[in-house]
């Protein structure tokens, strides 16, 4: 008689075999290089002499000046010219986590490039948190910016500065910023100990502000941040997330006690299947579970149970979660726009958890079945390969990788002539003709991963107006760094530890 676990793995093997198109092996190291390079195309501020995407020029050089602060630098989140602090902080946290868990797989050159990308973000976050009990959370009027199609070098829409403070709290963005600074402090611990200590000190003070002055920035700044990066799930998850990263970075018992004391109050068990810039629950459970699996924090066992449940909800053949589906071509799909943000973030958690399980000699309990670390890696790798071209369209969803990739991405700087080619200013509405043009973008935003298919049909319209499918974001690429790093060092499943 075949047992339940055996039935599960027979079914899973069958599904993976059916969903895996035949394709040549991918060059994950090349994809990693390009995924890091993408961040250079998103830079704001004074560009360095070693800028490699040379169709970009300096931009936003006076950001914050009208308010007496220096808010130059940082990243534009996507295809527009606004600096949104909430997704930028989450991007930073995930880039740093990629370095922490998979930096050794990157190789010296890619690791140095990844740390440079993290530092570009943390330098901005340090500026945004330089005033005690204040976090500058956005630069730019998003409504005015989105009504224009112009290069960041030309933008003339208001560079309005928005902040949270004691009287206008924003615990979710302050908590995420603290998490980003704490995670980055770990990433820089060996490469730059002094900088690491500076980041940790700032993370501690920003978290204290987030916790002491509780409130939602989506309420305090609703008209500015909604509907763009409105946090509808509440700030509680970001407080736990920030505390978890501060515990990992500082090893101070008080953060562990904070998590234990606030587990119920801050709804640690809610929305365990969500992970992205807006909801951190699944990430919290996976991150804390490493401590539990290593036998260091047994009294946080509930987080490991939540992590197991989350992982099980993602596995083909066993998941019956209504929000998790797989397309006929094998792509993990969640309802809503920009699906690749879910694909890369959830796949990252699969891979990270598989490594934690491997080191602990553990498996995931899924009802009457169980899943091995190798099985989790196979599911994550399948998603990476889909993005890189193993899909029904034979299209890579990373710009510049492979023979066929999106040519008309929803991105202002990429779609308009560069300053070098067209030195004259292109005004707010003058860019509309380029937006509507069927011609490919003149500037290749190498490494950008677009939103991809937004339903289970595996269809993709290569068109700028289809922004949910064709727009890249920093938080799609950030967790992809860790995935590509691991598979560049371990491309052959036979090299992974066996079940």
Short mmCIF file of C-alpha atoms in Angstrom, two decimals:
data_model
loop_
_atom_site.label_atom_id
_atom_site.label_comp_id
_atom_site.label_asym_id
_atom_site.label_seq_id
_atom_site.Cartn_x
_atom_site.Cartn_y
_atom_site.Cartn_z
CA UNK A 1 0.00 0.00 0.00
CA UNK A 2 1.25 3.52 -0.86
CA UNK A 3 1.37 5.85 2.17
CA UNK A 4 -0.01 9.42 2.18
CA UNK A 5 3.46 10.98 1.97
CA UNK A 6 4.33 8.74 -0.97
CA UNK A 7 1.09 9.64 -2.74
CA UNK A 8 1.87 13.30 -2.22
CA UNK A 9 5.34 13.08 -3.70
CA UNK A 10 4.17 10.98 -6.62
CA UNK A 11 1.61 13.65 -7.40
CA UNK A 12 4.12 16.46 -6.93
CA UNK A 13 6.68 14.75 -9.17
CA UNK A 14 4.01 14.29 -11.83
CA UNK A 15 2.93 17.95 -11.65
CA UNK A 16 6.47 19.26 -11.82
CA UNK A 17 7.23 17.00 -14.77
CA UNK A 18 4.12 18.21 -16.61
CA UNK A 19 4.72 21.87 -15.85
CA UNK A 20 8.42 21.93 -16.71
CA UNK A 21 9.07 22.78 -20.37
CA UNK A 22 12.26 21.48 -21.87
CA UNK A 23 14.83 24.22 -22.09
CA UNK A 24 18.53 24.79 -22.07
CA UNK A 25 20.17 25.35 -18.71
CA UNK A 26 19.99 28.94 -17.54
CA UNK A 27 22.97 31.17 -16.83
CA UNK A 28 21.91 32.15 -13.33
CA UNK A 29 25.13 34.09 -12.71
CA UNK A 30 24.42 36.29 -15.74
CA UNK A 31 20.85 36.80 -14.57
CA UNK A 32 22.15 37.73 -11.09
CA UNK A 33 24.54 40.28 -12.59
CA UNK A 34 21.72 41.84 -14.59
CA UNK A 35 19.28 41.79 -11.69
CA UNK A 36 21.72 43.84 -9.61
CA UNK A 37 22.46 46.15 -12.56
CA UNK A 38 18.76 47.02 -12.77
CA UNK A 39 19.05 49.03 -9.55
CA UNK A 40 21.44 51.45 -11.25
CA UNK A 41 18.61 52.36 -13.61
CA UNK A 42 16.41 53.22 -10.62
CA UNK A 43 18.88 55.54 -8.93
CA UNK A 44 17.92 59.06 -7.97
CA UNK A 45 20.41 61.79 -7.12
CA UNK A 46 23.97 62.44 -8.24
CA UNK A 47 25.15 59.39 -10.16
CA UNK A 48 28.63 58.01 -9.43
CA UNK A 49 31.47 57.86 -11.93
CA UNK A 50 31.12 54.10 -12.27
CA UNK A 51 27.44 54.23 -13.30
CA UNK A 52 27.07 51.49 -15.93
CA UNK A 53 23.59 52.24 -17.30
CA UNK A 54 24.90 55.41 -18.89
CA UNK A 55 21.66 56.49 -20.53
CA UNK A 56 20.65 57.73 -17.07
CA UNK A 57 21.78 61.12 -15.75
CA UNK A 58 21.56 63.00 -12.44
CA UNK A 59 18.06 63.69 -11.13
CA UNK A 60 16.27 64.95 -8.04
CA UNK A 61 19.31 66.96 -6.96
CA UNK A 62 17.24 69.36 -4.85
CA UNK A 63 14.98 66.81 -3.16
CA UNK A 64 14.19 68.03 0.35
CA UNK A 65 15.86 71.42 -0.08
CA UNK A 66 12.62 73.39 0.23
CA UNK A 67 12.09 71.76 3.63
CA UNK A 68 15.67 72.28 4.77
CA UNK A 69 16.70 68.62 4.54
CA UNK A 70 18.84 66.61 2.16
CA UNK A 71 16.74 63.84 0.64
CA UNK A 72 18.78 63.26 -2.48
CA UNK A 73 19.59 59.72 -3.54
CA UNK A 74 17.60 56.56 -3.04
CA UNK A 75 15.59 54.67 -5.64
CA UNK A 76 12.55 55.33 -7.75
CA UNK A 77 10.28 52.41 -6.95
CA UNK A 78 9.15 51.50 -10.45
CA UNK A 79 8.49 53.24 -13.77
CA UNK A 80 7.67 56.63 -12.28
CA UNK A 81 9.71 59.38 -10.64
CA UNK A 82 8.45 59.34 -7.05
CA UNK A 83 10.52 58.13 -4.13
CA UNK A 84 8.14 56.06 -2.01
CA UNK A 85 9.76 55.23 1.32
CA UNK A 86 7.63 52.21 2.22
CA UNK A 87 8.52 50.01 -0.78
CA UNK A 88 12.07 51.37 -0.78
CA UNK A 89 12.59 50.22 2.80
CA UNK A 90 11.10 46.79 2.02
CA UNK A 91 13.35 46.55 -1.05
CA UNK A 92 16.33 47.29 1.18
CA UNK A 93 15.35 44.65 3.71
CA UNK A 94 15.01 41.98 1.01
CA UNK A 95 18.27 42.91 -0.72
CA UNK A 96 20.02 42.71 2.64
CA UNK A 97 18.36 39.36 3.44
CA UNK A 98 19.54 38.08 0.06
CA UNK A 99 23.09 39.04 1.00
CA UNK A 100 22.82 37.59 4.51
CA UNK A 101 21.51 34.19 3.44
CA UNK A 102 23.02 33.83 -0.03
CA UNK A 103 25.97 36.22 -0.19
CA UNK A 104 28.43 33.35 -0.09
CA UNK A 105 26.83 31.98 -3.25
CA UNK A 106 27.20 35.27 -5.11
CA UNK A 107 30.96 35.27 -5.51
CA UNK A 108 33.15 38.27 -4.57
CA UNK A 109 32.25 40.49 -7.54
CA UNK A 110 28.49 40.02 -7.37
CA UNK A 111 28.56 40.34 -3.58
CA UNK A 112 30.36 43.68 -3.86
CA UNK A 113 27.82 44.85 -6.45
CA UNK A 114 24.91 43.75 -4.28
CA UNK A 115 26.31 45.56 -1.23
CA UNK A 116 26.73 48.68 -3.35
CA UNK A 117 23.06 48.45 -4.31
CA UNK A 118 22.09 48.05 -0.64
CA UNK A 119 24.26 51.00 0.39
CA UNK A 120 22.63 53.28 -2.20
CA UNK A 121 19.36 52.63 -0.37
CA UNK A 122 20.68 52.79 3.20
CA UNK A 123 22.45 56.09 2.56
CA UNK A 124 19.06 57.53 1.68
CA UNK A 125 17.32 55.89 4.65
CA UNK A 126 19.94 57.38 6.98
CA UNK A 127 19.09 60.82 5.59
CA UNK A 128 15.36 60.13 5.91
CA UNK A 129 15.76 59.25 9.61
CA UNK A 130 18.39 61.82 10.60
CA UNK A 131 15.93 63.87 12.68
CA UNK A 132 14.90 62.04 15.89
CA UNK A 133 11.28 60.84 15.92
CA UNK A 134 10.83 61.79 12.28
CA UNK A 135 10.88 59.62 9.17
CA UNK A 136 10.68 61.26 5.77
CA UNK A 137 8.52 58.82 3.84
CA UNK A 138 8.00 60.21 0.34
CA UNK A 139 9.41 62.72 -2.11
CA UNK A 140 7.13 63.75 -4.95
CA UNK A 141 3.45 64.38 -5.54
CA UNK A 142 2.39 61.00 -6.86
CA UNK A 143 -0.81 62.24 -8.51
CA UNK A 144 0.98 64.99 -10.41
CA UNK A 145 3.89 62.71 -11.29
CA UNK A 146 1.62 59.99 -12.64
CA UNK A 147 -0.17 62.50 -14.87
CA UNK A 148 3.11 63.09 -16.74
CA UNK A 149 5.31 60.90 -18.89
CA UNK A 150 8.74 62.47 -18.54
CA UNK A 151 12.30 61.48 -17.77
CA UNK A 152 13.51 61.75 -14.18
CA UNK A 153 16.16 64.15 -15.48
CA UNK A 154 13.37 66.48 -16.72
CA UNK A 155 10.73 66.13 -14.04
CA UNK A 156 9.13 69.41 -13.06
CA UNK A 157 6.22 68.13 -10.99
CA UNK A 158 6.23 69.14 -7.29
CA UNK A 159 8.87 67.37 -5.22
CA UNK A 160 6.67 67.57 -2.15
CA UNK A 161 8.16 66.06 0.99
CA UNK A 162 6.04 63.96 3.33
CA UNK A 163 7.01 62.83 6.82
CA UNK A 164 5.70 61.02 9.89
CA UNK A 165 6.41 62.25 13.40
CA UNK A 166 5.03 62.12 16.96
CA UNK A 167 1.84 63.93 15.99
CA UNK A 168 1.43 62.15 12.66
CA UNK A 169 2.62 58.59 13.36
CA UNK A 170 3.55 55.96 10.82
CA UNK A 171 4.47 52.75 12.61
CA UNK A 172 4.34 50.60 9.50
CA UNK A 173 6.87 52.63 7.53
CA UNK A 174 9.03 53.36 10.57
CA UNK A 175 8.96 49.66 11.50
CA UNK A 176 9.93 48.64 7.97
CA UNK A 177 12.69 51.25 7.89
CA UNK A 178 14.05 49.90 11.18
CA UNK A 179 13.95 46.38 9.71
CA UNK A 180 15.82 47.57 6.61
CA UNK A 181 18.55 49.29 8.61
CA UNK A 182 18.91 46.31 10.96
CA UNK A 183 19.08 43.79 8.13
CA UNK A 184 21.60 45.95 6.29
CA UNK A 185 23.73 46.18 9.43
CA UNK A 186 24.09 42.39 9.30
CA UNK A 187 24.88 42.47 5.58
CA UNK A 188 27.72 44.98 6.16
CA UNK A 189 29.04 43.41 9.35
CA UNK A 190 32.12 41.89 7.71
CA UNK A 191 32.64 44.32 4.83
CA UNK A 192 32.32 47.54 6.86
CA UNK A 193 31.96 47.06 10.65
CA UNK A 194 31.78 50.80 11.41
CA UNK A 195 29.00 51.34 8.90
CA UNK A 196 27.24 48.26 10.23
CA UNK A 197 27.27 49.68 13.75
CA UNK A 198 25.93 53.00 12.50
CA UNK A 199 23.04 51.29 10.74
CA UNK A 200 22.17 49.26 13.82
CA UNK A 201 22.20 52.30 16.09
CA UNK A 202 19.82 54.10 13.76
CA UNK A 203 17.59 51.03 13.43
CA UNK A 204 17.21 50.91 17.23
CA UNK A 205 16.14 54.55 17.49
CA UNK A 206 13.75 54.35 14.53
CA UNK A 207 12.11 51.25 16.00
CA UNK A 208 11.68 52.98 19.35
CA UNK A 209 9.85 55.79 17.56
CA UNK A 210 7.68 53.33 15.61
CA UNK A 211 6.67 51.46 18.77
CA UNK A 212 6.25 54.39 21.14
CA UNK A 213 4.17 56.51 18.75
CA UNK A 214 1.86 53.93 17.26
CA UNK A 215 -0.35 54.76 14.33
CA UNK A 216 -0.72 54.17 10.60
CA UNK A 217 0.93 56.38 8.02
CA UNK A 218 -1.94 55.42 5.74
CA UNK A 219 -4.12 57.46 8.11
CA UNK A 220 -1.69 60.26 8.88
CA UNK A 221 -0.82 60.82 5.20
CA UNK A 222 -3.77 59.18 3.52
CA UNK A 223 -4.23 61.70 0.72
CA UNK A 224 -0.56 61.47 -0.27
CA UNK A 225 0.22 57.75 0.01
CA UNK A 226 -3.12 56.18 -0.92
CA UNK A 227 -3.94 54.43 -3.17
CA UNK A 228 -0.30 53.99 -4.24
CA UNK A 229 1.33 52.39 -1.18
CA UNK A 230 -1.53 52.37 1.28
CA UNK A 231 -1.07 49.81 4.07
CA UNK A 232 -4.52 48.27 4.53
CA UNK A 233 -3.35 45.40 6.74
CA UNK A 234 -2.24 47.63 9.61
CA UNK A 235 1.10 48.43 11.19
CA UNK A 236 1.26 45.53 13.67
CA UNK A 237 3.17 43.21 11.33
CA UNK A 238 5.86 45.81 10.69
CA UNK A 239 6.46 46.18 14.44
CA UNK A 240 7.01 42.43 14.78
CA UNK A 241 9.11 42.44 11.60
CA UNK A 242 11.30 45.27 12.87
CA UNK A 243 11.72 43.58 16.25
CA UNK A 244 12.64 40.27 14.59
CA UNK A 245 15.37 41.91 12.52
CA UNK A 246 16.66 43.90 15.48
CA UNK A 247 16.88 40.71 17.52
CA UNK A 248 18.80 39.04 14.71
CA UNK A 249 21.12 42.04 14.32
CA UNK A 250 21.70 42.92 17.98
CA UNK A 251 21.08 39.58 19.79
CA UNK A 252 19.47 41.61 22.58
CA UNK A 253 17.00 39.62 24.69
CA UNK A 254 14.60 42.53 24.96
CA UNK A 255 13.64 42.21 21.29
CA UNK A 256 12.97 38.52 21.70
CA UNK A 257 10.85 39.29 24.74
CA UNK A 258 9.07 42.01 22.75
CA UNK A 259 8.09 39.43 20.13
CA UNK A 260 6.94 36.97 22.76
CA UNK A 261 5.02 39.61 24.72
CA UNK A 262 3.32 41.08 21.64
CA UNK A 263 2.71 37.91 19.64
CA UNK A 264 -1.04 37.97 20.30
CA UNK A 265 -1.49 41.73 20.63
CA UNK A 266 0.17 42.35 17.25
CA UNK A 267 -1.68 39.49 15.53
CA UNK A 268 1.34 37.36 14.69
CA UNK A 269 -0.87 34.52 13.44
CA UNK A 270 -2.84 36.63 10.97
CA UNK A 271 -2.50 36.50 7.18
CA UNK A 272 0.27 33.93 7.29
CA UNK A 273 0.16 33.46 3.51
CA UNK A 274 1.03 37.06 2.67
CA UNK A 275 4.45 38.56 2.08
CA UNK A 276 5.33 41.76 0.28
CA UNK A 277 5.83 45.47 0.82
CA UNK A 278 2.39 45.71 2.46
CA UNK A 279 2.23 42.54 4.60
CA UNK A 280 5.14 40.87 6.37
CA UNK A 281 3.46 37.98 8.19
CA UNK A 282 4.91 35.06 6.22
CA UNK A 283 8.36 36.65 6.32
CA UNK A 284 8.16 37.09 10.09
CA UNK A 285 7.30 33.43 10.57
CA UNK A 286 10.09 32.19 8.31
CA UNK A 287 12.69 34.54 9.80
CA UNK A 288 11.89 33.64 13.42
CA UNK A 289 11.59 29.94 12.56
CA UNK A 290 15.32 29.76 11.90
CA UNK A 291 15.93 30.39 15.60
CA UNK A 292 13.36 27.75 16.55
CA UNK A 293 14.78 25.16 14.16
CA UNK A 294 18.24 25.76 15.56
CA UNK A 295 16.89 25.06 19.05
CA UNK A 296 17.51 28.59 20.31
CA UNK A 297 13.95 29.83 20.87
CA UNK A 298 11.62 26.91 21.51
CA UNK A 299 8.99 29.12 23.11
CA UNK A 300 8.46 30.78 19.72
CA UNK A 301 7.34 27.44 18.29
CA UNK A 302 4.07 28.97 17.09
CA UNK A 303 6.01 30.90 14.44
CA UNK A 304 7.48 27.66 13.08
CA UNK A 305 4.02 26.13 12.92
CA UNK A 306 2.80 29.19 11.02
CA UNK A 307 5.79 28.93 8.69
CA UNK A 308 5.04 25.27 7.99
CA UNK A 309 1.43 26.11 7.19
CA UNK A 310 2.57 28.89 4.87
CA UNK A 311 5.00 26.62 3.02
CA UNK A 312 2.37 23.91 2.64
CA UNK A 313 -0.03 26.43 1.10
CA UNK A 314 2.45 27.02 -1.73
CA UNK A 315 3.13 23.42 -2.71
CA UNK A 316 1.49 22.17 -5.92
CA UNK A 317 -0.69 19.15 -5.36
CA UNK A 318 -1.36 19.88 -1.71
CA UNK A 319 -2.34 23.52 -1.45
CA UNK A 320 -6.03 24.27 -1.33
CA UNK A 321 -5.51 27.88 -0.32
CA UNK A 322 -7.98 30.02 -2.30
CA UNK A 323 -5.42 32.76 -2.94
CA UNK A 324 -2.67 30.47 -4.26
CA UNK A 325 -2.98 29.04 -7.76
CA UNK A 326 -0.66 27.81 -10.48
CA UNK A 327 -1.09 28.65 -14.15
CA UNK A 328 -1.08 25.88 -16.80
CA UNK A 329 2.53 26.87 -17.49
CA UNK A 330 3.52 26.49 -13.84
CA UNK A 331 3.56 30.11 -12.60
CA UNK A 332 2.55 30.76 -9.02
CA UNK A 333 -0.35 33.17 -9.19
CA UNK A 334 -2.12 35.44 -6.72
CA UNK A 335 -4.97 37.76 -7.66
CA UNK A 336 -4.05 41.41 -8.13
CA UNK A 337 -1.56 43.37 -10.18
CA UNK A 338 2.15 42.85 -10.69
CA UNK A 339 2.12 39.13 -9.98
CA UNK A 340 5.91 38.70 -10.15
CA UNK A 341 6.23 40.52 -6.84
CA UNK A 342 4.46 37.55 -5.27
CA UNK A 343 6.43 35.02 -7.30
CA UNK A 344 9.86 36.31 -6.30
CA UNK A 345 9.02 37.10 -2.67
CA UNK A 346 7.24 33.82 -1.92
CA UNK A 347 9.86 31.79 -3.80
CA UNK A 348 12.55 33.50 -1.75
CA UNK A 349 10.84 32.38 1.44
CA UNK A 350 10.56 28.84 0.09
CA UNK A 351 14.29 28.77 -0.59
CA UNK A 352 15.28 30.40 2.70
CA UNK A 353 13.10 28.02 4.70
CA UNK A 354 14.42 25.02 2.81
CA UNK A 355 17.94 25.97 3.88
CA UNK A 356 16.88 26.41 7.51
CA UNK A 357 15.26 22.98 7.41
CA UNK A 358 18.35 21.43 5.82
CA UNK A 359 20.63 22.74 8.56
CA UNK A 360 18.25 21.44 11.21
CA UNK A 361 17.63 18.10 9.50
CA UNK A 362 13.93 18.89 9.34
CA UNK A 363 10.95 18.55 7.03
CA UNK A 364 7.69 20.46 6.61
CA UNK A 365 4.62 18.75 8.02
CA UNK A 366 1.65 19.17 5.66
CA UNK A 367 -1.24 17.34 7.25
CA UNK A 368 -0.76 13.65 6.49
CA UNK A 369 2.21 14.36 4.22
CA UNK A 370 5.59 16.00 4.63
CA UNK A 371 7.88 17.97 2.35
CA UNK A 372 11.66 17.85 2.25
CA UNK A 373 14.00 20.82 1.82
CA UNK A 374 14.86 19.55 -1.67
CA UNK A 375 11.20 19.61 -2.66
CA UNK A 376 10.94 23.25 -1.60
CA UNK A 377 13.99 24.15 -3.64
CA UNK A 378 12.52 22.47 -6.70
CA UNK A 379 9.34 24.54 -6.45
CA UNK A 380 11.38 27.75 -6.03
CA UNK A 381 13.64 26.86 -8.95
CA UNK A 382 10.63 26.21 -11.14
CA UNK A 383 9.47 29.79 -10.55
CA UNK A 384 12.92 31.22 -11.29
CA UNK A 385 13.10 29.23 -14.52
CA UNK A 386 9.63 30.40 -15.55
CA UNK A 387 10.74 34.03 -15.14
CA UNK A 388 13.88 33.38 -17.17
CA UNK A 389 12.01 31.84 -20.10
CA UNK A 390 10.75 28.34 -19.30
CA UNK A 391 7.13 29.23 -19.95
CA UNK A 392 4.52 28.75 -22.71
CA UNK A 393 5.57 31.98 -24.46
CA UNK A 394 9.26 31.14 -24.35
CA UNK A 395 9.78 34.69 -23.05
CA UNK A 396 12.14 35.86 -20.36
CA UNK A 397 10.44 38.35 -18.08
CA UNK A 398 13.84 39.85 -17.25
CA UNK A 399 14.78 42.64 -19.63
CA UNK A 400 18.02 41.87 -21.46
CA UNK A 401 18.15 38.18 -20.52
CA UNK A 402 17.67 35.50 -23.16
CA UNK A 403 16.64 35.82 -26.78
CA UNK A 404 13.12 37.16 -26.17
CA UNK A 405 12.13 39.63 -23.48
CA UNK A 406 9.73 42.60 -22.98
CA UNK A 407 10.62 45.53 -25.24
CA UNK A 408 7.92 48.04 -24.26
CA UNK A 409 8.10 48.17 -20.49
CA UNK A 410 6.10 50.71 -18.51
CA UNK A 411 9.05 52.87 -17.48
CA UNK A 412 9.52 56.55 -18.21
CA UNK A 413 13.30 56.70 -18.35
CA UNK A 414 13.56 53.57 -20.48
CA UNK A 415 10.85 54.57 -22.97
CA UNK A 416 11.92 58.16 -23.65
CA UNK A 417 15.05 59.17 -25.59
CA UNK A 418 18.05 59.57 -23.31
CA UNK A 419 19.49 62.98 -22.49
CA UNK A 420 22.54 62.04 -24.52
CA UNK A 421 20.43 61.40 -27.63
CA UNK A 422 17.87 64.15 -26.99
CA UNK A 423 19.48 66.90 -24.86
CA UNK A 424 16.41 69.11 -25.03
CA UNK A 425 13.77 68.87 -22.34
CA UNK A 426 10.77 66.62 -22.95
CA UNK A 427 7.85 68.11 -21.06
CA UNK A 428 5.10 66.53 -19.01
CA UNK A 429 2.65 65.90 -21.84
CA UNK A 430 5.22 65.80 -24.64
CA UNK A 431 6.14 62.31 -23.52
CA UNK A 432 2.67 60.96 -24.26
CA UNK A 433 3.58 60.20 -27.86
CA UNK A 434 6.40 57.95 -26.65
CA UNK A 435 4.10 56.30 -24.11
CA UNK A 436 1.60 55.38 -26.83
CA UNK A 437 4.20 54.42 -29.44
CA UNK A 438 4.33 50.77 -30.51
CA UNK A 439 8.12 51.06 -30.93
CA UNK A 440 10.45 49.28 -28.49
CA UNK A 441 11.93 51.32 -25.65
CA UNK A 442 15.13 53.05 -26.79
CA UNK A 443 16.96 52.49 -23.48
CA UNK A 444 17.35 48.94 -22.21
CA UNK A 445 16.73 48.72 -18.47
CA UNK A 446 18.92 45.64 -18.11
CA UNK A 447 17.82 43.20 -15.42
CA UNK A 448 14.36 44.65 -14.81
CA UNK A 449 11.78 41.97 -14.03
CA UNK A 450 8.30 43.09 -15.10
CA UNK A 451 4.96 42.30 -13.48
CA UNK A 452 4.32 39.42 -15.89
CA UNK A 453 1.05 37.55 -16.46
CA UNK A 454 -1.74 38.74 -14.17
CA UNK A 455 -4.06 35.80 -14.65
CA UNK A 456 -3.68 32.05 -14.96
CA UNK A 457 -3.63 32.05 -18.77
CA UNK A 458 0.16 32.68 -19.01
CA UNK A 459 -0.63 35.53 -21.44
CA UNK A 460 1.50 38.67 -21.57
CA UNK A 461 0.84 41.90 -23.51
CA UNK A 462 4.14 43.60 -24.28
CA UNK A 463 2.64 47.09 -24.07
CA UNK A 464 3.41 50.14 -21.92
CA UNK A 465 -0.21 50.94 -21.01
CA UNK A 466 -0.59 47.44 -19.49
CA UNK A 467 1.31 48.61 -16.42
CA UNK A 468 0.31 45.72 -14.17
CA UNK A 469 2.08 43.36 -16.54
CA UNK A 470 4.83 45.52 -18.05
CA UNK A 471 6.08 47.66 -15.15
CA UNK A 472 9.20 46.62 -13.22
CA UNK A 473 9.62 47.37 -9.51
CA UNK A 474 12.54 47.29 -7.12
CA UNK A 475 10.68 44.90 -4.80
CA UNK A 476 10.32 42.34 -7.58
CA UNK A 477 14.07 42.26 -8.09
CA UNK A 478 15.19 42.47 -4.46
CA UNK A 479 14.32 38.88 -3.40
CA UNK A 480 15.30 37.64 -6.85
CA UNK A 481 18.94 38.42 -5.97
CA UNK A 482 18.95 35.69 -3.33
CA UNK A 483 17.23 33.16 -5.57
CA UNK A 484 19.62 33.74 -8.45
CA UNK A 485 22.63 33.68 -6.16
CA UNK A 486 21.74 30.26 -4.78
CA UNK A 487 20.95 28.68 -8.15
CA UNK A 488 24.05 30.19 -9.75
CA UNK A 489 26.13 28.29 -7.19
CA UNK A 490 23.88 25.21 -7.12
CA UNK A 491 22.26 24.87 -10.58
CA UNK A 492 22.06 21.08 -10.49
CA UNK A 493 19.34 19.63 -8.24
CA UNK A 494 21.49 16.53 -7.83
CA UNK A 495 23.97 18.66 -5.88
CA UNK A 496 21.38 19.56 -3.25
CA UNK A 497 21.18 17.46 -0.11
CA UNK A 498 18.94 14.50 -0.66
CA UNK A 499 15.49 13.90 0.83
#
